[in-house]
PDB file of N, CA and C in Angstrom:
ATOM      1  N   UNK U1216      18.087  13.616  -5.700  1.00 55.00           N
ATOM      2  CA  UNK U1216      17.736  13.648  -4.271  1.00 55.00           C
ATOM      3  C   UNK U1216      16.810  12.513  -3.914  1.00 55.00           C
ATOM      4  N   UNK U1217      16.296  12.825  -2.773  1.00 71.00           N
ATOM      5  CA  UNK U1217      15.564  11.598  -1.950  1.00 71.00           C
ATOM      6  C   UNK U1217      13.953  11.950  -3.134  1.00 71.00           C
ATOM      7  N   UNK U1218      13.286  10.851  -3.316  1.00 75.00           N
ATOM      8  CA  UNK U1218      12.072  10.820  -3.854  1.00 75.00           C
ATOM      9  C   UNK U1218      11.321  10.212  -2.674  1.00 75.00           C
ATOM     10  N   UNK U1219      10.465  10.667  -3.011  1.00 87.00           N
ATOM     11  CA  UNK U1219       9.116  10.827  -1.707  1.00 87.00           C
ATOM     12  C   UNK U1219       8.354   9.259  -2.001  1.00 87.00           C
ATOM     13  N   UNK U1220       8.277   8.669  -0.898  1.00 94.00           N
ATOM     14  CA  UNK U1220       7.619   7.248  -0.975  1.00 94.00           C
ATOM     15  C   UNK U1220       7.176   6.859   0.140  1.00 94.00           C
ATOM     16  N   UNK U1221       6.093   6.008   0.278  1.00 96.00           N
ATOM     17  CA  UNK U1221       5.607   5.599   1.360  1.00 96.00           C
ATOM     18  C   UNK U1221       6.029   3.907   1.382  1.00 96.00           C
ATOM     19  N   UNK U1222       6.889   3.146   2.327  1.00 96.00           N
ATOM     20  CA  UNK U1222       7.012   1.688   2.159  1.00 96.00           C
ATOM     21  C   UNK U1222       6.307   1.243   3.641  1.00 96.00           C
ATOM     22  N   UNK U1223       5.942   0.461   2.703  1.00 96.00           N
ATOM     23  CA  UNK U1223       4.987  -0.828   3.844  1.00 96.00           C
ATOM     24  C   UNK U1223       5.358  -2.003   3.951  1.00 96.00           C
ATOM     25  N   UNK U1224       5.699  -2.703   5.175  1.00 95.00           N
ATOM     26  CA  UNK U1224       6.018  -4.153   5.383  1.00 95.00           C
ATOM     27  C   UNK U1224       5.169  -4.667   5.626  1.00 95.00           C
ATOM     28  N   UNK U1225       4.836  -6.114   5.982  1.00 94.00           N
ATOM     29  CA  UNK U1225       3.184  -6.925   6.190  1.00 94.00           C
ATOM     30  C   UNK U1225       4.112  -8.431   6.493  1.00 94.00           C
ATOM     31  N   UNK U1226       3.798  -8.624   7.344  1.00 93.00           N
ATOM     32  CA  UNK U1226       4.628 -10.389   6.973  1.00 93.00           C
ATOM     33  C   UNK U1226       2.946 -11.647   7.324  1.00 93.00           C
ATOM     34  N   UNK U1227       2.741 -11.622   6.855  1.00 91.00           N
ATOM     35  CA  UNK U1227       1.735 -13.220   6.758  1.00 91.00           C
ATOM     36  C   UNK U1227       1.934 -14.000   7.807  1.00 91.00           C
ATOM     37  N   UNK U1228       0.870 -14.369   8.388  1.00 92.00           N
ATOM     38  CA  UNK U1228       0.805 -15.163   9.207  1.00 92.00           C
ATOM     39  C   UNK U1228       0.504 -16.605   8.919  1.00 92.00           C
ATOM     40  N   UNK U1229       0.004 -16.465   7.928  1.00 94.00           N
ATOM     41  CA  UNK U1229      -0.679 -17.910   7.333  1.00 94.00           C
ATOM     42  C   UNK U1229      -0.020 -17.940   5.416  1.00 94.00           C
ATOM     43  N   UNK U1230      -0.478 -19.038   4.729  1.00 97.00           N
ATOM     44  CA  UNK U1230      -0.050 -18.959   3.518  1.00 97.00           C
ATOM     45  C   UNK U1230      -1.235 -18.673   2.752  1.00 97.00           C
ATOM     46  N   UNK U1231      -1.185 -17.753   1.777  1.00 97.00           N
ATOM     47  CA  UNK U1231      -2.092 -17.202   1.223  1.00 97.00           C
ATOM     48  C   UNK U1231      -1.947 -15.705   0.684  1.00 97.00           C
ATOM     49  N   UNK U1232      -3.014 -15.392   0.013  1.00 97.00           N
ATOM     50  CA  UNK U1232      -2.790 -13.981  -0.781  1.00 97.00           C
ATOM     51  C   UNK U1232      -2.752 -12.469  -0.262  1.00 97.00           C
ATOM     52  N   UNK U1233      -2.058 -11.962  -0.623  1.00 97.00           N
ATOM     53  CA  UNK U1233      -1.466 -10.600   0.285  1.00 97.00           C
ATOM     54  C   UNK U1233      -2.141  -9.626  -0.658  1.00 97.00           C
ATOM     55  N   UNK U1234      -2.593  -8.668  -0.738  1.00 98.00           N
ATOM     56  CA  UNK U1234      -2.694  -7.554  -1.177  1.00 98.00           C
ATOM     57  C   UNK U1234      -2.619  -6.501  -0.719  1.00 98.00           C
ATOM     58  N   UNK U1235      -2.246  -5.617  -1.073  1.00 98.00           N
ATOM     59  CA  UNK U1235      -1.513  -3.928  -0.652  1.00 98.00           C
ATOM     60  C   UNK U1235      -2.219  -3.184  -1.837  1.00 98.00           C
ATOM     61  N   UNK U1236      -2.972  -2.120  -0.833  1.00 98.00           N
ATOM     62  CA  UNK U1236      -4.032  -1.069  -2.437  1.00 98.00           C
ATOM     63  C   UNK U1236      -4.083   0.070  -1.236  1.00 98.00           C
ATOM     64  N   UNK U1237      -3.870   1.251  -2.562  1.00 98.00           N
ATOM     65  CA  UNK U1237      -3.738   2.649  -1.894  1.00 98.00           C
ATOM     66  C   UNK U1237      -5.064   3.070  -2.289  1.00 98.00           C
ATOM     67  N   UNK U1238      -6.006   3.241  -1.193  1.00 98.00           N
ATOM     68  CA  UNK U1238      -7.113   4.099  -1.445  1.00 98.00           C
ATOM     69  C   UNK U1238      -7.048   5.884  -1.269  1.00 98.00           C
ATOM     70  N   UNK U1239      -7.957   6.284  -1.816  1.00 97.00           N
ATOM     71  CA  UNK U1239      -8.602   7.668  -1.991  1.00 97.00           C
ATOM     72  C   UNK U1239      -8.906   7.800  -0.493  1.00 97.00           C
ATOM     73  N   UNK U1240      -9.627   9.173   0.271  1.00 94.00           N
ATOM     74  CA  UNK U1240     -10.292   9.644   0.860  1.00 94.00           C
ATOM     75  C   UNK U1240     -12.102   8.844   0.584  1.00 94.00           C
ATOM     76  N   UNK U1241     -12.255   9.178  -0.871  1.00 95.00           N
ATOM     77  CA  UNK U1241     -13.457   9.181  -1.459  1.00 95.00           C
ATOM     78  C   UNK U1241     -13.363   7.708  -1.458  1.00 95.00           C
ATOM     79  N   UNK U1242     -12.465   6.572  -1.175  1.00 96.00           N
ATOM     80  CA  UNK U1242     -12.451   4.793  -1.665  1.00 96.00           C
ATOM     81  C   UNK U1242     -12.473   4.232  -2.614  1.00 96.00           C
ATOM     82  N   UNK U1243     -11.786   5.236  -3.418  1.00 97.00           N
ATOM     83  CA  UNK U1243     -11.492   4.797  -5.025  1.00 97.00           C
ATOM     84  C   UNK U1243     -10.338   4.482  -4.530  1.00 97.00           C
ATOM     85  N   UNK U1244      -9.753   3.546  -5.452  1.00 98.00           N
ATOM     86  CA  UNK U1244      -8.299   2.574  -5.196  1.00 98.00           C
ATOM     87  C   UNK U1244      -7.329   4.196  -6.328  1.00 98.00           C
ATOM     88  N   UNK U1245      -6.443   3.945  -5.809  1.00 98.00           N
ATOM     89  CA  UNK U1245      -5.701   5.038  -6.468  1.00 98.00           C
ATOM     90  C   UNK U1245      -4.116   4.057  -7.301  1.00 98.00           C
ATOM     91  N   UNK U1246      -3.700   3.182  -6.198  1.00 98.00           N
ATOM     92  CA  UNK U1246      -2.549   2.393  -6.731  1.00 98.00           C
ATOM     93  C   UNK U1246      -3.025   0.949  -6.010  1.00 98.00           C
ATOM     94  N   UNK U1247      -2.233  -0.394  -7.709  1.00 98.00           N
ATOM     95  CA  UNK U1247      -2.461  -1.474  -6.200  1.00 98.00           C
ATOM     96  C   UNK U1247      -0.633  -1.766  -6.353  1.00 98.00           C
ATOM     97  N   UNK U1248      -0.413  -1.763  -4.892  1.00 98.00           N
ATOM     98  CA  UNK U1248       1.260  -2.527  -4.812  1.00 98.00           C
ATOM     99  C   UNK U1248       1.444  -3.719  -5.001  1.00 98.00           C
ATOM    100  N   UNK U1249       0.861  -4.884  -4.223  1.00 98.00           N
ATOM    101  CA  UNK U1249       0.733  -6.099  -4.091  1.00 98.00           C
ATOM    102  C   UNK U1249       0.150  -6.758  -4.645  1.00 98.00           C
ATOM    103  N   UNK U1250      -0.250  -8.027  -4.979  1.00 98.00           N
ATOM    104  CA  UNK U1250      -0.961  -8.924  -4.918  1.00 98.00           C
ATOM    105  C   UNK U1250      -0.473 -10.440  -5.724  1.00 98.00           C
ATOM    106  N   UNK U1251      -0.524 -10.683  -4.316  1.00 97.00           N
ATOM    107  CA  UNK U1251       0.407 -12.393  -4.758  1.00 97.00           C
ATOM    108  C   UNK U1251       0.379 -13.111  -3.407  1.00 97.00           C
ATOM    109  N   UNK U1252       0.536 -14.700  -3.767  1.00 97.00           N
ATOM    110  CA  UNK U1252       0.295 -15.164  -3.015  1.00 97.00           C
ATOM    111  C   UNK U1252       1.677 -15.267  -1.974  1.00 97.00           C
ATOM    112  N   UNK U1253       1.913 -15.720  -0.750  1.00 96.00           N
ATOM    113  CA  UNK U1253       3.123 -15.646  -0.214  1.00 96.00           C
ATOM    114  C   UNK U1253       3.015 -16.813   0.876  1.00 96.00           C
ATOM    115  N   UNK U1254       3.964 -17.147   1.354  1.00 96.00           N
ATOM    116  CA  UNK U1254       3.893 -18.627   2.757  1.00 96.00           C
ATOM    117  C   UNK U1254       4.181 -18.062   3.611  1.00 96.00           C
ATOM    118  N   UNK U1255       3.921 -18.647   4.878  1.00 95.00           N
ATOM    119  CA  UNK U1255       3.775 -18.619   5.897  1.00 95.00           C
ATOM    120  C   UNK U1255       4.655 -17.665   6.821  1.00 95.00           C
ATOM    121  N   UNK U1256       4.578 -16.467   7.405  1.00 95.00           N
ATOM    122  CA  UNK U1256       5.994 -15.518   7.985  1.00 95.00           C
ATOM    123  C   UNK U1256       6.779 -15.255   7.273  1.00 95.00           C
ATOM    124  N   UNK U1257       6.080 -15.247   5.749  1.00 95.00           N
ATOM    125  CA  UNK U1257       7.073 -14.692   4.787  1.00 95.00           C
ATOM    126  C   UNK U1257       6.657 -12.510   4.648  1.00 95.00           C
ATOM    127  N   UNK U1258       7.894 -12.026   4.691  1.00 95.00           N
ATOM    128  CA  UNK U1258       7.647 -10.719   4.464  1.00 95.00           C
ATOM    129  C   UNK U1258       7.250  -9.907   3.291  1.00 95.00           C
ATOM    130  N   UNK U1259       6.305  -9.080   3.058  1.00 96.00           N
ATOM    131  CA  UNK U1259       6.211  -8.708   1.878  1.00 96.00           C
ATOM    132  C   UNK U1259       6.509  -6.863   2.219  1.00 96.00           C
ATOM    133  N   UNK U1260       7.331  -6.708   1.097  1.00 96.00           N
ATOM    134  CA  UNK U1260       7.132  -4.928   0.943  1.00 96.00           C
ATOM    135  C   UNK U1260       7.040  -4.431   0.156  1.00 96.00           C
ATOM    136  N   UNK U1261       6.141  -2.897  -0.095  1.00 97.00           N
ATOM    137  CA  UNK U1261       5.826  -2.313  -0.995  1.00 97.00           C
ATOM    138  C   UNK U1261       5.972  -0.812  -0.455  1.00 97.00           C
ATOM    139  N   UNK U1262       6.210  -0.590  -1.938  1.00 97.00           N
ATOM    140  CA  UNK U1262       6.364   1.180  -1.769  1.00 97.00           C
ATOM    141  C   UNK U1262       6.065   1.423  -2.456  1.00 97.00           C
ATOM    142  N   UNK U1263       4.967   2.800  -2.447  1.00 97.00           N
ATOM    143  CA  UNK U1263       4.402   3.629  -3.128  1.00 97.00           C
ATOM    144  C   UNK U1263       4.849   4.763  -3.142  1.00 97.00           C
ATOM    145  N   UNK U1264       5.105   5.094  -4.571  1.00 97.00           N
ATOM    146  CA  UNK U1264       6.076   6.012  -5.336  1.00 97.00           C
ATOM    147  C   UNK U1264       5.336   7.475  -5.159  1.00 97.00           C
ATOM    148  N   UNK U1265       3.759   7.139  -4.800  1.00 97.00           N
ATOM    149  CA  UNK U1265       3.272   8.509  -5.112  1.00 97.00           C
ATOM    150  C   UNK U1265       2.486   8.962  -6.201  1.00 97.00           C
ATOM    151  N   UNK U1266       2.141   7.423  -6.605  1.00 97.00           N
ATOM    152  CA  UNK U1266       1.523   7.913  -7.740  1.00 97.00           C
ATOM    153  C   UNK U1266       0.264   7.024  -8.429  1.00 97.00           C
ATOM    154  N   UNK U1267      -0.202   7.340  -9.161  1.00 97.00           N
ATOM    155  CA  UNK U1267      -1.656   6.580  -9.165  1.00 97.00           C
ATOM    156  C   UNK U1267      -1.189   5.313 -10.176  1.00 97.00           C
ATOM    157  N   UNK U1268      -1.992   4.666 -10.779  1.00 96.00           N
ATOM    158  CA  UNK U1268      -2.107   3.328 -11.661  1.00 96.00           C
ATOM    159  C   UNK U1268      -1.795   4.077 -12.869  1.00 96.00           C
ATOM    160  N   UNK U1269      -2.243   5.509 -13.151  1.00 97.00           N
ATOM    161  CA  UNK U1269      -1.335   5.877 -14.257  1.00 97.00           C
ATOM    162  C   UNK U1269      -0.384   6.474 -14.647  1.00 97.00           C
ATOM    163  N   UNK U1270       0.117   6.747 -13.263  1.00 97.00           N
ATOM    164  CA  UNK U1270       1.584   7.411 -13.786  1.00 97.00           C
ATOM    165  C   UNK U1270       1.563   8.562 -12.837  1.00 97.00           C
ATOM    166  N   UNK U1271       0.493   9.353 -12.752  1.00 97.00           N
ATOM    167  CA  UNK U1271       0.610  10.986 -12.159  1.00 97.00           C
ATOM    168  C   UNK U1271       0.905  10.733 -10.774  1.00 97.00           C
ATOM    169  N   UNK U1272       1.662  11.886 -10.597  1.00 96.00           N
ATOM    170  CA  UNK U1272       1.557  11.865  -8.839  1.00 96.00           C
ATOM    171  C   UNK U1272       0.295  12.638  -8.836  1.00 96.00           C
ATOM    172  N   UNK U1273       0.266  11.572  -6.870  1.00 97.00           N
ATOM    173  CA  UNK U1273      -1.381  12.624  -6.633  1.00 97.00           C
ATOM    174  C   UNK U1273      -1.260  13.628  -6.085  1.00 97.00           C
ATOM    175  N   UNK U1274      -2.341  14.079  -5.615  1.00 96.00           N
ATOM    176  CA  UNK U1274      -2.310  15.403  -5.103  1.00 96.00           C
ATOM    177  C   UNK U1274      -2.204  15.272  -3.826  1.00 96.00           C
ATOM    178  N   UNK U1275      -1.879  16.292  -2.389  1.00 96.00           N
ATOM    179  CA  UNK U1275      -1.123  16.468  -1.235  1.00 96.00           C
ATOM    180  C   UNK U1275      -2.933  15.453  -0.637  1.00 96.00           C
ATOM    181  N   UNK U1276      -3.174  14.927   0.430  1.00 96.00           N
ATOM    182  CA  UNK U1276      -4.310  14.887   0.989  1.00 96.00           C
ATOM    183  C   UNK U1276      -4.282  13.443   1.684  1.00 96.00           C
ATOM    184  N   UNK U1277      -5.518  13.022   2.295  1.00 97.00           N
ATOM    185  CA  UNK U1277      -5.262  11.742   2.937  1.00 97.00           C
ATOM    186  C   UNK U1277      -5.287  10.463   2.328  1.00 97.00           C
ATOM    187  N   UNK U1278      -4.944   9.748   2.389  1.00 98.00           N
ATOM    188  CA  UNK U1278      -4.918   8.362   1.409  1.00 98.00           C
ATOM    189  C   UNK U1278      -4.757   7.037   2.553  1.00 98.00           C
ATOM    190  N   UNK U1279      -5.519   5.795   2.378  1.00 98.00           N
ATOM    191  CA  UNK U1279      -5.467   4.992   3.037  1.00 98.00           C
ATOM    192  C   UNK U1279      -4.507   3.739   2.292  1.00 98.00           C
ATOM    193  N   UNK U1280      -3.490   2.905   3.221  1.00 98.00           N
ATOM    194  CA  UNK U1280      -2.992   1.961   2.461  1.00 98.00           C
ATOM    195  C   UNK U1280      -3.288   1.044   3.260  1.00 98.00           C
ATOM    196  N   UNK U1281      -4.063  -0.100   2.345  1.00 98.00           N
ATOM    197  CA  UNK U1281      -4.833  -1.533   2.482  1.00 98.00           C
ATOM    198  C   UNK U1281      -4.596  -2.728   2.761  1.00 98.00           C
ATOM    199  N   UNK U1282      -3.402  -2.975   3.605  1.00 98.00           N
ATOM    200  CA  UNK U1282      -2.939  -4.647   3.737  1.00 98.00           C
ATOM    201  C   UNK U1282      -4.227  -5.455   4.208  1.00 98.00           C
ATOM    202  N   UNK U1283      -4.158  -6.185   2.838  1.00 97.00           N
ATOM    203  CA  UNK U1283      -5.190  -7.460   3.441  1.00 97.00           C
ATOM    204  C   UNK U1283      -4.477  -8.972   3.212  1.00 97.00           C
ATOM    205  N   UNK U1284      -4.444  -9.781   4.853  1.00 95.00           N
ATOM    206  CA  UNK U1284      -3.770 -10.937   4.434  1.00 95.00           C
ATOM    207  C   UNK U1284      -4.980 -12.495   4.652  1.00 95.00           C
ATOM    208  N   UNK U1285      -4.598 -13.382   4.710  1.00 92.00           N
ATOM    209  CA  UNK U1285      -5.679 -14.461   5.183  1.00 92.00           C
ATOM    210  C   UNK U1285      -6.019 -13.724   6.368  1.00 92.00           C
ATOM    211  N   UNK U1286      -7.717 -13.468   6.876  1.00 90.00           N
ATOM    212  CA  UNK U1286      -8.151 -13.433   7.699  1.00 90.00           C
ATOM    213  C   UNK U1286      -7.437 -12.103   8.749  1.00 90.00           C
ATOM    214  N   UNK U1287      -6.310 -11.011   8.138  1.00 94.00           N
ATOM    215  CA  UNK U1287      -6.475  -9.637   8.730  1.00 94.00           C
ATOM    216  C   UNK U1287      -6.890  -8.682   8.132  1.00 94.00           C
ATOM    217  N   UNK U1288      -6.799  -7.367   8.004  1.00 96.00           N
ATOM    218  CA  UNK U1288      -6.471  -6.419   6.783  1.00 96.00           C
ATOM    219  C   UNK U1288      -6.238  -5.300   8.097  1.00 96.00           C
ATOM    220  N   UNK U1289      -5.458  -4.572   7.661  1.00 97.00           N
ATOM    221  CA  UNK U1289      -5.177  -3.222   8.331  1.00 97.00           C
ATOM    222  C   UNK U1289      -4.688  -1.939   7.334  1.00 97.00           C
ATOM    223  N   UNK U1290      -5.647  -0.900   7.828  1.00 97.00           N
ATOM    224  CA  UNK U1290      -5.009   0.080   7.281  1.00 97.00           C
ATOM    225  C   UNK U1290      -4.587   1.136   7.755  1.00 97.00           C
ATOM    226  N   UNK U1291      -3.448   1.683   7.164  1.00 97.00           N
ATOM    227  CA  UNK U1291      -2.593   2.451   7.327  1.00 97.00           C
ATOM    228  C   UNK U1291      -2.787   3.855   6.626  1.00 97.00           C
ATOM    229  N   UNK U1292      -3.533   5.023   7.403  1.00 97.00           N
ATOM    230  CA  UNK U1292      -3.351   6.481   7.271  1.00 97.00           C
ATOM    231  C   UNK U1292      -2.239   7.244   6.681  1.00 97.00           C
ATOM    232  N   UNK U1293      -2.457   7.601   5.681  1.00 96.00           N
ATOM    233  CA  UNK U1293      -1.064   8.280   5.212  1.00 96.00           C
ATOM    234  C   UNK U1293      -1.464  10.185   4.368  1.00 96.00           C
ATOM    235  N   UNK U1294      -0.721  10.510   5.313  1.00 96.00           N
ATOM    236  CA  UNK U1294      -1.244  11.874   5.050  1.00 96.00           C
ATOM    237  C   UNK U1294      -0.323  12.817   3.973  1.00 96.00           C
ATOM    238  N   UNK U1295      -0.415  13.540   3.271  1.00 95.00           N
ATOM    239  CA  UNK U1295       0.523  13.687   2.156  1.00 95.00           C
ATOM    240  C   UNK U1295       1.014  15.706   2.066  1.00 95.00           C
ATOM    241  N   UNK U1296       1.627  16.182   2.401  1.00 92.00           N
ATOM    242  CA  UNK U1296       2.378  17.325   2.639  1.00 92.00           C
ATOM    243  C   UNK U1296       3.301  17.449   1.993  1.00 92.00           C
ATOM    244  N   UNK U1297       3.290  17.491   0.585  1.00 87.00           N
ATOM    245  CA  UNK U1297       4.934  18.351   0.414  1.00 87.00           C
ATOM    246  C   UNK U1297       4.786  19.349  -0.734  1.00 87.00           C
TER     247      UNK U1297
END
């Protein structure tokens, strides 16, 4: 069946390093997706499987995901129910 994932697009405005990191509630990093450099209006995507840097899925609750590019970062609320 369908596996549960969260995907994120980001496209760069400038050339330079992208990073994508799934934080905690608490701001512990839980997963990082990204990190690489990319050019200019180039798209990057990542999906998070659900699961931490070691393997486990986490538990149901709020989690923040971290796009930071040259000079933006936005994050994205992701609330977890199943």
């Amino acid at each position: 069946g369908d596996r549960p994932e969260v995907r994120v697009t980001a496209k760069s405005a400038k050339t330079g390093r992208v990073t994508i990191k799934v934080f905690a509630a608490s701001g512990s990093v839980v997963a990082k997706l990204v990190d690489r450099d990319v050019g200019a209006n180039e798209e990057v995507e990542a999906i998070w499987d659900l699961k931490n840097e070691s393997g486990d899925s986490v538990a149901n609750g709020f989690y923040v995901v971290r796009v930071v590019m040259v000079g933006t970062r936005r994050d994205i609320p992701v609330i977890l129910r199943r």
